[in-house]
Amino acid sequence: MGQLLDGKRLADIRARKLQKQVCELKSLGVQPLFCVINIGDDPSSKIYLKTKKSRANQIGIEQKLFQLPKTIPQQELLKLIKRLNNEKAVNGIMIQLPVPQQINLNEVLAAIDPEKDVDCLTPANIGRLWQGEHFVEPATAHGILALLDYYHITLKGKNAVIIGRSSIVGKPLAALMLERDATVSILHLKTKNLAEYTKRADILVTATGQANLVTAEMIKKDAVIIDVGISRVKGKTVGDVDFAQVAPLSSFITPVPGGVGPLTVESLMEQVVQLTRRNYGK
Ligand code: NDP
């Protein structure tokens, strides 16, 4: 049985450090504040928003929620972003995904001031990331690397395989792993024969939301398994990996829940604090 990569424990350790940084900022009269824009009433977004809010409170970060109707016109949304860009007290802005179909997401993301782009989704910050400049790091990818570092799992020369190519998980994680000298493959729905790639993975990350996608036959013995996926099956939260089958073959594996999830929220808070410090030249 592989060793569990305990994301909850690491998130709590990092949260205590972050709390201290926030206290220091507050003693200088600076209050980290980030704004979340949520459009419509996606049920999983509601859960994510609640988790973020409670973590922000715990750390001493202020989170303001802008709840907008599903039918909001693009121009109204752009106006709100412009206003928040210009508010000095706002240090971070994020759009809760998914957004309704009428919204042109790329245009919206490009409208966010890169200095306040908590999720690293503006074209400027995505470009910086691929150039190796860590202005801000996407929360999930940042959390995964923190977890690997904590357990002394190195990437240099390893085969890293990522299933899922979203802008919030797969793509930025590939950039960061490549920078650490891993050989990275990104798989997706059109990939023929996933197992052909996954069987060669020293480190396998899966972020699809498809329960039980990753089975024992797809794993190289002693691989490190990072399960980002979240789905609900028979009232239980599960990842993409068939944990019972895969865990005995792995060297390390994340549980779901309690693996990547807590670190994503924690990393988001770290990015807010980093942007705040930078905005105030601290
Ligand atoms: P997206 O839906 O944006 O992306 C999913 C990706 O998985 C796509 O690239 C898709 O391929 C690929 N995919 C889906 N099914 C398969 C399959 N059968 N075989 C190969 N590839 C497949 O999702 P997100 O990246 O936003 O999130 C992915 C999962 O991670 C979700 O369950 C989400 O809830 C969870 N999540 C968890 C976080 C955490 O902190 N634990 C943080 C963020 C997300 P294609 O591009 O071809 O469509």
Short mmCIF file of C-alpha atoms and ligand atoms in Angstrom, two decimals:
data_model
loop_
_atom_site.label_atom_id
_atom_site.label_comp_id
_atom_site.label_asym_id
_atom_site.label_seq_id
_atom_site.Cartn_x
_atom_site.Cartn_y
_atom_site.Cartn_z
CA MET A 1 0.00 0.00 0.00
CA GLY A 2 1.41 3.40 -1.00
CA GLN A 3 1.98 6.08 1.58
CA LEU A 4 -0.90 8.55 1.80
CA LEU A 5 -0.09 12.09 0.67
CA ASP A 6 -1.90 13.97 3.38
CA GLY A 7 -2.99 17.24 1.80
CA LYS A 8 -5.14 18.27 4.71
CA ARG A 9 -2.24 18.08 7.15
CA LEU A 10 0.05 20.08 4.85
CA ALA A 11 -2.68 22.65 4.18
CA ASP A 12 -3.06 23.19 7.94
CA ILE A 13 0.71 23.62 8.40
CA ARG A 14 0.85 26.16 5.57
CA ALA A 15 -2.25 27.96 6.84
CA ARG A 16 -0.55 28.64 10.17
CA LYS A 17 2.41 30.27 8.37
CA LEU A 18 0.04 32.29 6.22
CA GLN A 19 -1.92 33.49 9.24
CA LYS A 20 1.30 35.00 10.60
CA GLN A 21 1.98 36.80 7.31
CA VAL A 22 -1.56 38.18 7.31
CA CYS A 23 -1.12 39.40 10.91
CA GLU A 24 2.06 41.21 9.85
CA LEU A 25 0.25 42.86 6.95
CA LYS A 26 -2.61 43.90 9.20
CA SER A 27 -0.18 45.42 11.69
CA LEU A 28 0.94 47.65 8.82
CA GLY A 29 -2.65 48.60 8.10
CA VAL A 30 -3.02 46.31 5.06
CA GLN A 31 -6.07 44.02 4.80
CA PRO A 32 -5.82 41.30 2.12
CA LEU A 33 -9.07 41.39 0.19
CA PHE A 34 -10.13 39.32 -2.77
CA CYS A 35 -13.32 39.36 -4.78
CA VAL A 36 -15.00 36.31 -6.22
CA ILE A 37 -17.47 36.75 -9.05
CA ASN A 38 -20.00 33.93 -9.29
CA ILE A 39 -22.49 33.88 -12.14
CA GLY A 40 -25.62 31.75 -11.87
CA ASP A 41 -26.27 28.93 -9.44
CA ASP A 42 -24.03 25.99 -10.29
CA PRO A 43 -24.36 23.60 -7.29
CA SER A 44 -20.67 22.62 -7.06
CA SER A 45 -19.64 26.29 -7.29
CA LYS A 46 -21.74 26.92 -4.18
CA ILE A 47 -19.75 24.31 -2.27
CA TYR A 48 -16.39 25.69 -3.48
CA LEU A 49 -17.43 29.23 -2.53
CA LYS A 50 -18.39 28.15 0.96
CA THR A 51 -15.07 26.34 1.45
CA LYS A 52 -13.08 29.35 0.22
CA LYS A 53 -15.00 31.72 2.44
CA SER A 54 -14.40 29.67 5.55
CA ARG A 55 -10.67 29.22 4.81
CA ALA A 56 -10.31 32.96 4.10
CA ASN A 57 -12.00 33.80 7.44
CA GLN A 58 -9.75 31.38 9.27
CA ILE A 59 -6.62 32.99 7.83
CA GLY A 60 -7.81 36.58 8.23
CA ILE A 61 -8.34 37.32 4.54
CA GLU A 62 -11.45 39.21 3.53
CA GLN A 63 -13.45 37.62 0.70
CA LYS A 64 -16.19 39.57 -1.05
CA LEU A 65 -18.67 37.63 -3.16
CA PHE A 66 -20.34 39.22 -6.18
CA GLN A 67 -23.30 36.96 -6.96
CA LEU A 68 -24.58 37.77 -10.46
CA PRO A 69 -27.65 36.49 -12.30
CA LYS A 70 -27.22 33.75 -14.89
CA THR A 71 -28.42 36.13 -17.62
CA ILE A 72 -25.90 38.90 -16.90
CA PRO A 73 -24.78 40.54 -20.16
CA GLN A 74 -21.08 40.41 -21.02
CA GLN A 75 -20.76 44.21 -20.88
CA GLU A 76 -22.11 44.38 -17.31
CA LEU A 77 -19.59 41.81 -16.20
CA LEU A 78 -16.73 43.66 -17.90
CA LYS A 79 -17.85 46.87 -16.19
CA LEU A 80 -17.71 45.18 -12.78
CA ILE A 81 -14.21 43.84 -13.46
CA LYS A 82 -13.04 47.29 -14.54
CA ARG A 83 -14.40 48.77 -11.33
CA LEU A 84 -12.66 46.14 -9.17
CA ASN A 85 -9.41 46.61 -11.14
CA ASN A 86 -9.47 50.26 -10.14
CA GLU A 87 -10.26 49.74 -6.45
CA LYS A 88 -7.04 50.04 -4.50
CA ALA A 89 -8.33 47.96 -1.57
CA VAL A 90 -8.99 44.95 -3.84
CA ASN A 91 -5.91 42.74 -4.10
CA GLY A 92 -7.33 39.78 -5.98
CA ILE A 93 -10.14 39.02 -8.41
CA MET A 94 -11.36 35.61 -9.51
CA ILE A 95 -14.17 34.33 -11.68
CA GLN A 96 -15.78 31.20 -10.28
CA LEU A 97 -15.98 28.62 -13.07
CA PRO A 98 -18.05 27.45 -14.86
CA VAL A 99 -19.72 30.52 -16.34
CA PRO A 100 -22.97 30.50 -18.39
CA GLN A 101 -22.73 29.95 -22.14
CA GLN A 102 -23.44 33.55 -23.22
CA ILE A 103 -20.28 34.72 -21.46
CA ASN A 104 -17.13 35.00 -23.55
CA LEU A 105 -14.79 33.72 -20.87
CA ASN A 106 -11.53 34.56 -22.61
CA GLU A 107 -12.58 38.20 -22.99
CA VAL A 108 -13.61 38.34 -19.33
CA LEU A 109 -10.36 36.81 -18.09
CA ALA A 110 -8.30 39.13 -20.27
CA ALA A 111 -10.09 42.09 -18.66
CA ILE A 112 -8.75 41.25 -15.18
CA ASP A 113 -5.73 43.28 -14.12
CA PRO A 114 -2.82 40.74 -14.14
CA GLU A 115 -1.65 42.26 -10.84
CA LYS A 116 -4.94 41.05 -9.30
CA ASP A 117 -5.28 37.77 -11.19
CA VAL A 118 -5.42 35.26 -8.30
CA ASP A 119 -6.03 32.23 -10.56
CA CYS A 120 -3.28 32.95 -13.11
CA LEU A 121 -5.77 32.96 -15.96
CA THR A 122 -4.99 36.26 -17.70
CA PRO A 123 -3.01 35.93 -20.94
CA ALA A 124 -0.14 37.92 -19.39
CA ASN A 125 0.22 35.63 -16.39
CA ILE A 126 -0.19 32.41 -18.39
CA GLY A 127 2.63 33.66 -20.61
CA ARG A 128 4.77 34.49 -17.58
CA LEU A 129 4.18 31.02 -16.17
CA TRP A 130 5.40 29.33 -19.36
CA GLN A 131 8.43 31.63 -19.35
CA GLY A 132 9.31 30.46 -15.85
CA GLU A 133 8.31 33.69 -14.10
CA HIS A 134 6.20 32.89 -11.05
CA PHE A 135 4.20 36.07 -10.72
CA VAL A 136 1.22 34.07 -9.50
CA GLU A 137 0.66 30.31 -9.65
CA PRO A 138 -2.64 28.53 -10.29
CA ALA A 139 -3.82 27.14 -6.97
CA THR A 140 -4.18 23.44 -7.79
CA ALA A 141 -0.83 23.17 -9.57
CA HIS A 142 0.86 25.11 -6.77
CA GLY A 143 -0.73 22.81 -4.19
CA ILE A 144 0.36 19.65 -6.01
CA LEU A 145 3.99 20.82 -6.17
CA ALA A 146 3.88 21.77 -2.50
CA LEU A 147 2.65 18.28 -1.69
CA LEU A 148 5.39 16.60 -3.77
CA ASP A 149 8.03 18.82 -2.12
CA TYR A 150 6.74 18.05 1.36
CA TYR A 151 7.15 14.32 0.75
CA HIS A 152 10.54 14.85 -0.99
CA ILE A 153 9.27 13.53 -4.31
CA THR A 154 11.43 15.00 -7.06
CA LEU A 155 10.48 15.56 -10.68
CA LYS A 156 13.84 15.78 -12.41
CA GLY A 157 14.11 13.15 -15.14
CA LYS A 158 10.77 11.55 -14.22
CA ASN A 159 7.94 10.70 -16.58
CA ALA A 160 5.00 12.83 -15.45
CA VAL A 161 1.66 12.06 -17.05
CA ILE A 162 -1.33 14.36 -16.57
CA ILE A 163 -4.83 13.30 -17.58
CA GLY A 164 -6.88 16.45 -18.27
CA ARG A 165 -5.89 19.61 -20.14
CA SER A 166 -7.95 22.36 -18.51
CA SER A 167 -6.58 25.86 -18.06
CA ILE A 168 -6.94 25.62 -14.30
CA VAL A 169 -5.26 22.24 -13.74
CA GLY A 170 -3.60 20.27 -16.55
CA LYS A 171 -1.97 23.00 -18.62
CA PRO A 172 -0.40 25.09 -15.82
CA LEU A 173 0.71 21.95 -13.97
CA ALA A 174 2.46 20.80 -17.15
CA ALA A 175 4.33 24.13 -17.31
CA LEU A 176 5.49 23.86 -13.69
CA MET A 177 6.50 20.19 -13.98
CA LEU A 178 8.38 20.84 -17.21
CA GLU A 179 10.26 23.62 -15.50
CA ARG A 180 11.34 21.11 -12.87
CA ASP A 181 12.81 18.88 -15.59
CA ALA A 182 10.09 16.23 -15.77
CA THR A 183 9.15 14.76 -19.15
CA VAL A 184 5.50 15.68 -19.34
CA SER A 185 2.62 14.15 -21.32
CA ILE A 186 -0.87 15.62 -21.23
CA LEU A 187 -3.73 13.25 -22.05
CA HIS A 188 -7.35 14.11 -22.85
CA LEU A 189 -10.56 12.70 -24.31
CA LYS A 190 -9.10 12.30 -27.79
CA THR A 191 -6.01 10.46 -26.54
CA LYS A 192 -6.02 6.95 -27.97
CA ASN A 193 -5.23 4.29 -25.39
CA LEU A 194 -4.61 6.17 -22.14
CA ALA A 195 -2.91 3.15 -20.58
CA GLU A 196 -0.11 3.24 -23.12
CA TYR A 197 1.00 6.53 -21.53
CA THR A 198 -0.07 6.03 -17.93
CA LYS A 199 1.85 2.75 -17.64
CA ARG A 200 5.06 4.71 -18.20
CA ALA A 201 4.24 7.34 -15.57
CA ASP A 202 6.51 7.71 -12.56
CA ILE A 203 4.10 10.41 -11.45
CA LEU A 204 0.50 10.23 -12.61
CA VAL A 205 -1.86 13.15 -12.09
CA THR A 206 -5.48 12.77 -13.04
CA ALA A 207 -7.96 15.66 -13.26
CA THR A 208 -11.02 14.59 -15.22
CA GLY A 209 -13.97 14.18 -12.84
CA GLN A 210 -14.55 10.64 -14.20
CA ALA A 211 -14.85 8.26 -11.26
CA ASN A 212 -12.83 5.04 -11.57
CA LEU A 213 -11.14 6.16 -14.78
CA VAL A 214 -7.73 5.06 -13.50
CA THR A 215 -7.52 1.34 -12.75
CA ALA A 216 -4.76 -1.01 -11.63
CA GLU A 217 -3.91 -2.15 -15.21
CA MET A 218 -3.01 1.45 -16.08
CA ILE A 219 -0.38 1.89 -13.36
CA LYS A 220 3.37 1.36 -13.31
CA LYS A 221 4.42 -0.33 -10.06
CA ASP A 222 5.52 2.17 -7.37
CA ALA A 223 4.15 5.17 -9.26
CA VAL A 224 3.15 8.33 -7.39
CA ILE A 225 -0.57 8.92 -7.89
CA ILE A 226 -2.12 12.38 -7.57
CA ASP A 227 -5.90 12.38 -7.86
CA VAL A 228 -7.38 15.83 -8.47
CA GLY A 229 -10.81 14.64 -9.67
CA ILE A 230 -13.93 15.10 -7.60
CA SER A 231 -17.20 13.30 -8.27
CA ARG A 232 -20.12 12.12 -6.21
CA VAL A 233 -20.91 8.41 -6.37
CA LYS A 234 -23.69 6.97 -4.22
CA GLY A 235 -23.50 9.96 -1.89
CA LYS A 236 -19.72 9.71 -1.46
CA THR A 237 -17.01 12.04 -2.75
CA VAL A 238 -14.55 10.12 -4.92
CA GLY A 239 -11.68 10.91 -7.26
CA ASP A 240 -10.74 9.60 -10.72
CA VAL A 241 -8.73 6.69 -9.32
CA ASP A 242 -10.04 3.32 -8.27
CA PHE A 243 -8.34 3.75 -4.91
CA ALA A 244 -8.77 0.20 -3.56
CA GLN A 245 -7.14 -1.33 -6.66
CA VAL A 246 -4.47 1.27 -7.32
CA ALA A 247 -3.20 2.14 -3.80
CA PRO A 248 -1.42 -1.22 -3.25
CA LEU A 249 0.59 -0.72 -6.45
CA SER A 250 1.62 2.88 -5.77
CA SER A 251 4.49 4.29 -3.72
CA PHE A 252 2.49 7.38 -2.75
CA ILE A 253 -1.14 8.25 -3.35
CA THR A 254 -3.53 11.11 -2.50
CA PRO A 255 -6.78 10.27 -0.78
CA VAL A 256 -10.03 11.86 -2.00
CA PRO A 257 -11.17 13.78 -0.05
CA GLY A 258 -8.23 15.08 1.98
CA GLY A 259 -5.57 15.13 -0.76
CA VAL A 260 -5.34 17.86 -3.37
CA GLY A 261 -8.59 19.66 -2.43
CA PRO A 262 -7.49 21.27 0.86
CA LEU A 263 -4.20 22.36 -0.74
CA THR A 264 -5.98 24.03 -3.64
CA VAL A 265 -7.95 26.25 -1.27
CA GLU A 266 -4.88 26.92 0.85
CA SER A 267 -2.78 27.79 -2.22
CA LEU A 268 -5.44 30.19 -3.41
CA MET A 269 -5.14 32.05 -0.12
CA GLU A 270 -1.34 32.09 -0.52
CA GLN A 271 -1.71 33.72 -3.93
CA VAL A 272 -4.03 36.38 -2.47
CA VAL A 273 -1.46 37.20 0.21
CA GLN A 274 1.35 37.24 -2.34
CA LEU A 275 -0.52 39.66 -4.59
CA THR A 276 -1.39 41.83 -1.58
CA ARG A 277 2.24 42.00 -0.48
CA ARG A 278 3.32 42.87 -3.99
CA ASN A 279 0.62 45.53 -4.38
CA TYR A 280 1.87 47.20 -1.23
CA GLY A 281 5.56 46.63 -1.98
CA LYS A 282 6.03 44.41 1.09
P1 NDP B 1 -12.55 20.20 -17.10
O1 NDP B 1 -13.88 19.60 -17.37
O2 NDP B 1 -12.28 21.61 -17.51
O3 NDP B 1 -11.43 19.29 -17.77
C1 NDP B 1 -11.48 17.91 -17.69
C2 NDP B 1 -10.38 17.34 -18.55
O4 NDP B 1 -10.41 15.94 -18.44
C3 NDP B 1 -10.52 17.69 -20.03
O5 NDP B 1 -9.26 18.04 -20.54
C4 NDP B 1 -11.02 16.40 -20.65
O6 NDP B 1 -10.57 16.19 -21.98
C5 NDP B 1 -10.39 15.38 -19.74
N1 NDP B 1 -11.14 14.13 -19.70
C6 NDP B 1 -12.42 13.94 -19.30
N2 NDP B 1 -12.78 12.63 -19.39
C7 NDP B 1 -11.69 11.99 -19.85
C8 NDP B 1 -11.42 10.65 -20.19
N3 NDP B 1 -12.35 9.71 -20.06
N4 NDP B 1 -10.20 10.33 -20.66
C9 NDP B 1 -9.24 11.28 -20.81
N5 NDP B 1 -9.43 12.59 -20.52
C10 NDP B 1 -10.65 12.93 -20.05
O7 NDP B 1 -12.32 19.99 -15.56
P2 NDP B 1 -11.33 20.68 -14.50
O8 NDP B 1 -9.92 20.60 -14.94
O9 NDP B 1 -11.90 21.97 -14.10
O10 NDP B 1 -11.54 19.68 -13.29
C11 NDP B 1 -11.27 18.29 -13.43
C12 NDP B 1 -11.70 17.56 -12.19
O11 NDP B 1 -10.91 18.03 -11.10
C13 NDP B 1 -13.13 17.79 -11.75
O12 NDP B 1 -13.59 16.63 -11.10
C14 NDP B 1 -13.04 18.93 -10.74
O13 NDP B 1 -14.11 18.90 -9.81
C15 NDP B 1 -11.76 18.56 -10.08
N6 NDP B 1 -11.03 19.67 -9.49
C16 NDP B 1 -10.53 19.46 -8.25
C17 NDP B 1 -9.77 20.38 -7.64
C18 NDP B 1 -9.20 20.06 -6.31
O14 NDP B 1 -8.70 20.95 -5.67
N7 NDP B 1 -9.22 18.80 -5.89
C19 NDP B 1 -9.46 21.68 -8.28
C20 NDP B 1 -9.96 21.79 -9.63
C21 NDP B 1 -10.72 20.80 -10.19
P3 NDP B 1 -10.99 17.15 -23.20
O15 NDP B 1 -10.17 18.39 -23.02
O16 NDP B 1 -10.62 16.41 -24.41
O17 NDP B 1 -12.46 17.42 -23.05
#
